[in-house]
Coordinates of N, CA and C in Angstrom, one line a residue:
X1 N -38.3 25.7 -153.5 CA -38.1 24.5 -154.6 C -38.3 23.1 -154.9
X2 N -39.0 22.9 -153.3 CA -39.0 21.6 -153.5 C -40.3 21.2 -154.2
X3 N -41.3 21.7 -154.8 CA -42.6 21.7 -155.6 C -42.0 21.5 -156.7
X4 N -40.7 21.9 -157.2 CA -40.7 22.9 -158.7 C -41.2 21.2 -159.6
X5 N -40.4 20.4 -159.3 CA -40.7 18.9 -160.3 C -42.2 18.7 -159.9
X6 N -42.8 19.0 -159.1 CA -44.0 18.6 -159.1 C -44.9 19.4 -160.5
X7 N -44.4 20.5 -161.0 CA -45.4 21.0 -161.9 C -45.1 20.2 -162.9
X8 N -46.5 20.4 -163.6 CA -46.7 19.8 -165.0 C -45.2 20.6 -166.2
X9 N -45.0 19.8 -167.1 CA -44.0 20.5 -168.0 C -44.6 21.9 -168.9
X10 N -45.8 21.7 -168.5 CA -46.3 23.3 -169.4 C -46.6 24.7 -168.7
X11 N -46.3 24.0 -167.4 CA -45.9 25.3 -166.5 C -44.5 26.5 -166.2
X12 N -44.5 27.9 -166.7 CA -43.8 28.5 -166.3 C -44.1 29.3 -165.0
X13 N -42.8 29.1 -164.3 CA -42.8 29.2 -162.7 C -42.5 30.4 -162.4
X14 N -43.2 31.2 -161.4 CA -42.3 32.9 -161.4 C -42.3 32.1 -159.6
X15 N -41.3 32.2 -159.1 CA -40.8 31.7 -157.9 C -40.4 32.4 -156.8
X16 N -40.8 33.2 -156.0 CA -40.0 33.5 -155.0 C -40.2 33.7 -153.6
X17 N -39.5 34.3 -152.6 CA -39.4 34.1 -151.1 C -38.8 35.8 -150.7
X18 N -39.1 35.3 -149.3 CA -38.1 37.1 -148.9 C -36.7 36.8 -148.3
X19 N -36.0 35.7 -148.4 CA -35.1 35.4 -148.2 C -34.1 35.1 -149.2
X20 N -33.2 35.9 -149.2 CA -31.9 35.6 -150.7 C -31.6 34.3 -150.4
X21 N -30.9 34.0 -148.7 CA -30.4 32.5 -148.9 C -31.7 31.2 -149.2
X22 N -32.9 32.0 -148.9 CA -33.7 30.7 -149.9 C -34.5 30.8 -151.5
X23 N -33.6 31.7 -151.9 CA -33.8 31.6 -153.4 C -33.0 31.4 -153.4
X24 N -31.7 31.9 -153.2 CA -30.1 30.6 -153.5 C -30.4 29.8 -153.7
X25 N -31.4 28.6 -153.2 CA -31.3 26.9 -152.8 C -32.4 27.4 -153.9
X26 N -33.5 27.7 -153.6 CA -34.8 27.5 -154.9 C -33.9 27.9 -156.6
X27 N -33.0 29.1 -156.6 CA -32.3 29.0 -157.9 C -31.5 27.7 -158.4
X28 N -30.7 26.4 -157.4 CA -29.8 25.8 -157.1 C -31.1 24.2 -158.0
X29 N -32.0 24.1 -156.8 CA -32.5 23.0 -157.3 C -33.7 23.9 -159.1
X30 N -33.6 24.5 -159.1 CA -34.6 25.0 -160.3 C -33.2 24.3 -161.6
X31 N -31.8 24.6 -161.6 CA -31.3 24.4 -162.2 C -30.9 22.5 -162.4
X32 N -31.0 21.8 -161.1 CA -30.7 20.4 -160.9 C -31.9 19.8 -161.9
X33 N -33.2 20.0 -161.5 CA -34.1 19.7 -162.3 C -34.7 20.5 -163.9
X34 N -34.0 21.4 -164.5 CA -34.6 22.0 -165.9 C -34.5 21.0 -166.8
X35 N -34.7 19.7 -166.4 CA -35.2 19.2 -167.8 C -36.1 17.9 -167.6
X36 N -36.3 18.0 -166.5 CA -37.9 17.1 -165.5 C -38.8 17.9 -165.7
X37 N -38.9 18.9 -166.0 CA -41.0 19.3 -166.0 C -41.0 20.5 -166.3
X38 N -41.8 21.3 -165.3 CA -41.9 23.1 -165.8 C -40.9 23.8 -165.8
X39 N -41.1 24.6 -166.7 CA -40.1 25.4 -167.1 C -39.8 26.7 -166.2
X40 N -38.5 26.9 -165.4 CA -38.4 27.5 -164.0 C -38.3 29.3 -164.7
X41 N -39.2 30.2 -164.9 CA -38.9 32.0 -165.3 C -38.2 32.3 -164.8
X42 N -38.3 32.6 -163.1 CA -37.9 33.4 -162.7 C -37.9 32.9 -161.0
X43 N -37.1 33.0 -160.2 CA -36.7 33.0 -158.9 C -36.3 33.9 -158.2
X44 N -36.9 34.9 -157.4 CA -36.7 36.4 -157.1 C -36.7 36.5 -155.7
X45 N -36.0 37.0 -154.8 CA -36.7 37.3 -153.4 C -38.0 38.6 -153.9
X46 N -38.4 38.5 -152.8 CA -40.2 39.5 -153.5 C -40.6 39.5 -151.5
X47 N -41.8 40.3 -151.3 CA -42.2 40.3 -150.6 C -43.7 40.1 -150.8
X48 N -44.3 38.6 -150.2 CA -45.4 38.6 -150.6 C -46.5 39.5 -150.5
X49 N -46.4 40.8 -149.3 CA -47.3 41.9 -149.4 C -47.2 42.7 -150.2
X50 N -46.5 42.6 -151.2 CA -45.9 44.0 -152.2 C -45.5 43.7 -153.6
X51 N -46.2 42.2 -154.3 CA -46.0 41.7 -155.2 C -45.6 42.9 -156.2
X52 N -44.1 42.6 -157.1 CA -43.9 44.0 -157.9 C -44.6 43.3 -158.9
X53 N -45.7 42.8 -159.3 CA -46.1 42.4 -160.8 C -47.4 43.2 -161.4
X54 N -47.8 43.1 -162.0 CA -49.0 43.8 -162.7 C -50.1 43.0 -162.0
X55 N -51.4 43.4 -162.1 CA -52.8 42.9 -162.0 C -53.0 42.0 -163.1
X56 N -53.3 40.6 -162.8 CA -54.0 39.9 -162.9 C -53.5 39.1 -164.1
X57 N -51.9 38.7 -163.8 CA -51.2 38.3 -164.7 C -50.3 36.9 -164.3
X58 N -50.8 36.3 -163.5 CA -51.0 34.3 -163.3 C -51.8 33.8 -163.9
X59 N -52.3 32.8 -164.0 CA -53.2 31.8 -164.4 C -53.3 31.3 -162.7
X60 N -52.4 30.7 -162.1 CA -52.0 30.1 -160.8 C -51.6 30.8 -159.7
X61 N -51.7 31.4 -158.7 CA -50.9 31.6 -157.5 C -50.8 30.5 -156.8
X62 N -49.5 30.1 -156.4 CA -49.3 28.9 -154.7 C -48.7 29.5 -154.1
X63 N -49.2 28.7 -152.5 CA -48.5 29.3 -151.3 C -48.3 27.9 -150.6
X64 N -47.1 27.3 -150.1 CA -46.6 26.6 -149.7 C -46.1 26.6 -148.2
X65 N -47.0 26.4 -146.9 CA -46.8 26.5 -145.5 C -46.1 28.2 -145.2
X66 N -46.5 29.2 -146.3 CA -46.1 30.5 -146.4 C -46.7 31.3 -145.5
X67 N -48.7 31.3 -145.4 CA -49.0 32.1 -144.6 C -48.6 32.5 -143.0
X68 N -48.4 31.4 -142.5 CA -48.2 31.5 -140.6 C -46.7 32.3 -140.8
X69 N -45.8 32.3 -141.8 CA -44.7 33.5 -141.5 C -44.6 34.3 -142.1
X70 N -46.3 35.0 -142.6 CA -46.2 36.5 -143.4 C -46.5 37.2 -142.1
X71 N -45.7 38.6 -142.0 CA -46.3 39.6 -141.3 C -47.8 39.7 -141.4
X72 N -48.1 40.3 -142.5 CA -50.0 40.3 -143.1 C -50.3 39.4 -143.4
X73 N -50.7 38.3 -142.9 CA -51.1 37.5 -144.0 C -52.7 37.8 -144.7
X74 N -53.6 38.5 -144.2 CA -54.6 39.1 -145.3 C -53.8 39.8 -146.0
X75 N -53.1 40.7 -146.1 CA -52.4 41.9 -147.0 C -51.4 40.7 -148.1
X76 N -51.0 39.8 -148.1 CA -50.4 38.7 -148.6 C -51.5 38.4 -149.4
X77 N -52.6 37.7 -148.5 CA -53.8 37.2 -149.9 C -54.4 37.8 -150.9
X78 N -54.6 39.2 -150.0 CA -55.4 40.3 -151.1 C -54.1 40.2 -152.2
X79 N -52.8 40.2 -151.8 CA -51.7 40.6 -153.1 C -52.0 39.5 -154.4
X80 N -51.6 38.1 -153.7 CA -52.6 36.8 -154.2 C -53.8 36.9 -155.3
X81 N -54.0 37.8 -154.4 CA -55.7 37.7 -155.6 C -55.4 39.1 -156.4
X82 N -54.9 40.0 -156.2 CA -54.5 40.8 -157.2 C -54.1 40.8 -158.6
X83 N -52.7 39.3 -158.6 CA -52.1 39.4 -159.1 C -52.8 38.1 -159.9
X84 N -53.3 37.2 -159.5 CA -54.1 36.2 -160.0 C -55.2 36.5 -161.2
X85 N -55.0 36.0 -162.1 CA -56.1 36.4 -163.3 C -57.7 36.4 -162.8
X86 N -58.6 36.5 -162.8 CA -60.1 36.6 -162.4 C -60.4 34.8 -162.7
X87 N -60.4 34.6 -163.8 CA -60.1 33.1 -164.2 C -59.6 32.3 -163.3
X88 N -58.2 32.8 -162.8 CA -57.4 31.9 -162.4 C -57.4 31.0 -161.6
X89 N -56.6 30.9 -160.4 CA -57.0 29.9 -159.3 C -55.6 29.9 -158.1
X90 N -56.1 29.9 -156.9 CA -54.7 30.4 -156.1 C -55.1 29.3 -155.0
X91 N -54.5 28.7 -155.1 CA -54.1 27.3 -153.8 C -52.7 27.3 -153.0
X92 N -53.6 27.2 -152.0 CA -52.5 27.1 -150.3 C -52.4 26.0 -150.0
X93 N -51.0 25.5 -149.2 CA -51.0 24.5 -148.5 C -50.8 24.7 -147.0
X94 N -51.5 24.5 -146.1 CA -50.8 25.3 -145.0 C -51.4 24.1 -143.6
X95 N -50.7 24.4 -142.8 CA -51.0 23.7 -141.5 C -50.9 24.1 -140.3
X96 N -52.2 23.4 -139.6 CA -52.5 24.1 -138.7 C -52.5 22.7 -137.1
X97 N -53.5 22.9 -136.3 CA -53.3 22.2 -135.5 C -54.1 21.1 -135.3
X98 N -53.5 20.0 -135.4 CA -53.8 18.3 -135.7 C -55.4 18.0 -134.4
X99 N -56.4 17.8 -135.2 CA -57.5 16.8 -134.2 C -56.4 15.7 -133.7
X100 N -55.9 14.9 -134.0 CA -55.1 13.8 -133.7 C -54.0 14.5 -132.3
X101 N -54.4 13.6 -131.1 CA -53.8 14.4 -130.0 C -52.0 13.9 -130.3
X102 N -51.7 12.8 -130.6 CA -50.1 12.5 -130.8 C -49.9 13.3 -131.7
X103 N -50.5 13.7 -132.9 CA -49.6 15.0 -133.7 C -49.9 15.9 -133.4
X104 N -50.5 16.1 -131.9 CA -50.5 17.5 -131.9 C -49.4 17.6 -130.8
X105 N -48.9 16.3 -130.3 CA -48.0 16.3 -129.3 C -46.8 17.0 -130.3
X106 N -46.6 16.2 -131.3 CA -45.3 16.2 -132.0 C -45.4 18.1 -132.1
X107 N -46.3 18.4 -133.0 CA -46.0 19.7 -133.3 C -45.6 20.6 -132.3
X108 N -46.3 20.9 -131.2 CA -46.0 21.2 -129.9 C -44.3 21.0 -129.3
X109 N -43.6 20.3 -129.9 CA -42.7 19.9 -129.3 C -41.6 21.3 -129.9

């Protein structure tokens, strides 16, 4: 739910997580910002490897720091592709090992 306020006001967001406690946190966040931007259509428990949505149903699919925690990231990416419209976009924000040694040392801790 940390990203909800960043979306434009004409967005209708369907958000999900495999963890019920995280979904509850996101629902609370959605309620807190309901008048500040995007419309939160749904916040649900879901499995990224088996999305319960029809083919080509989303204009944009966003994943923020999730691929590293998916059991089968390739299957998850294929599901994102399946539910994203052909003219849509899939936006991924991930982290990796930094080429800066000071940052890498921090991440290794």
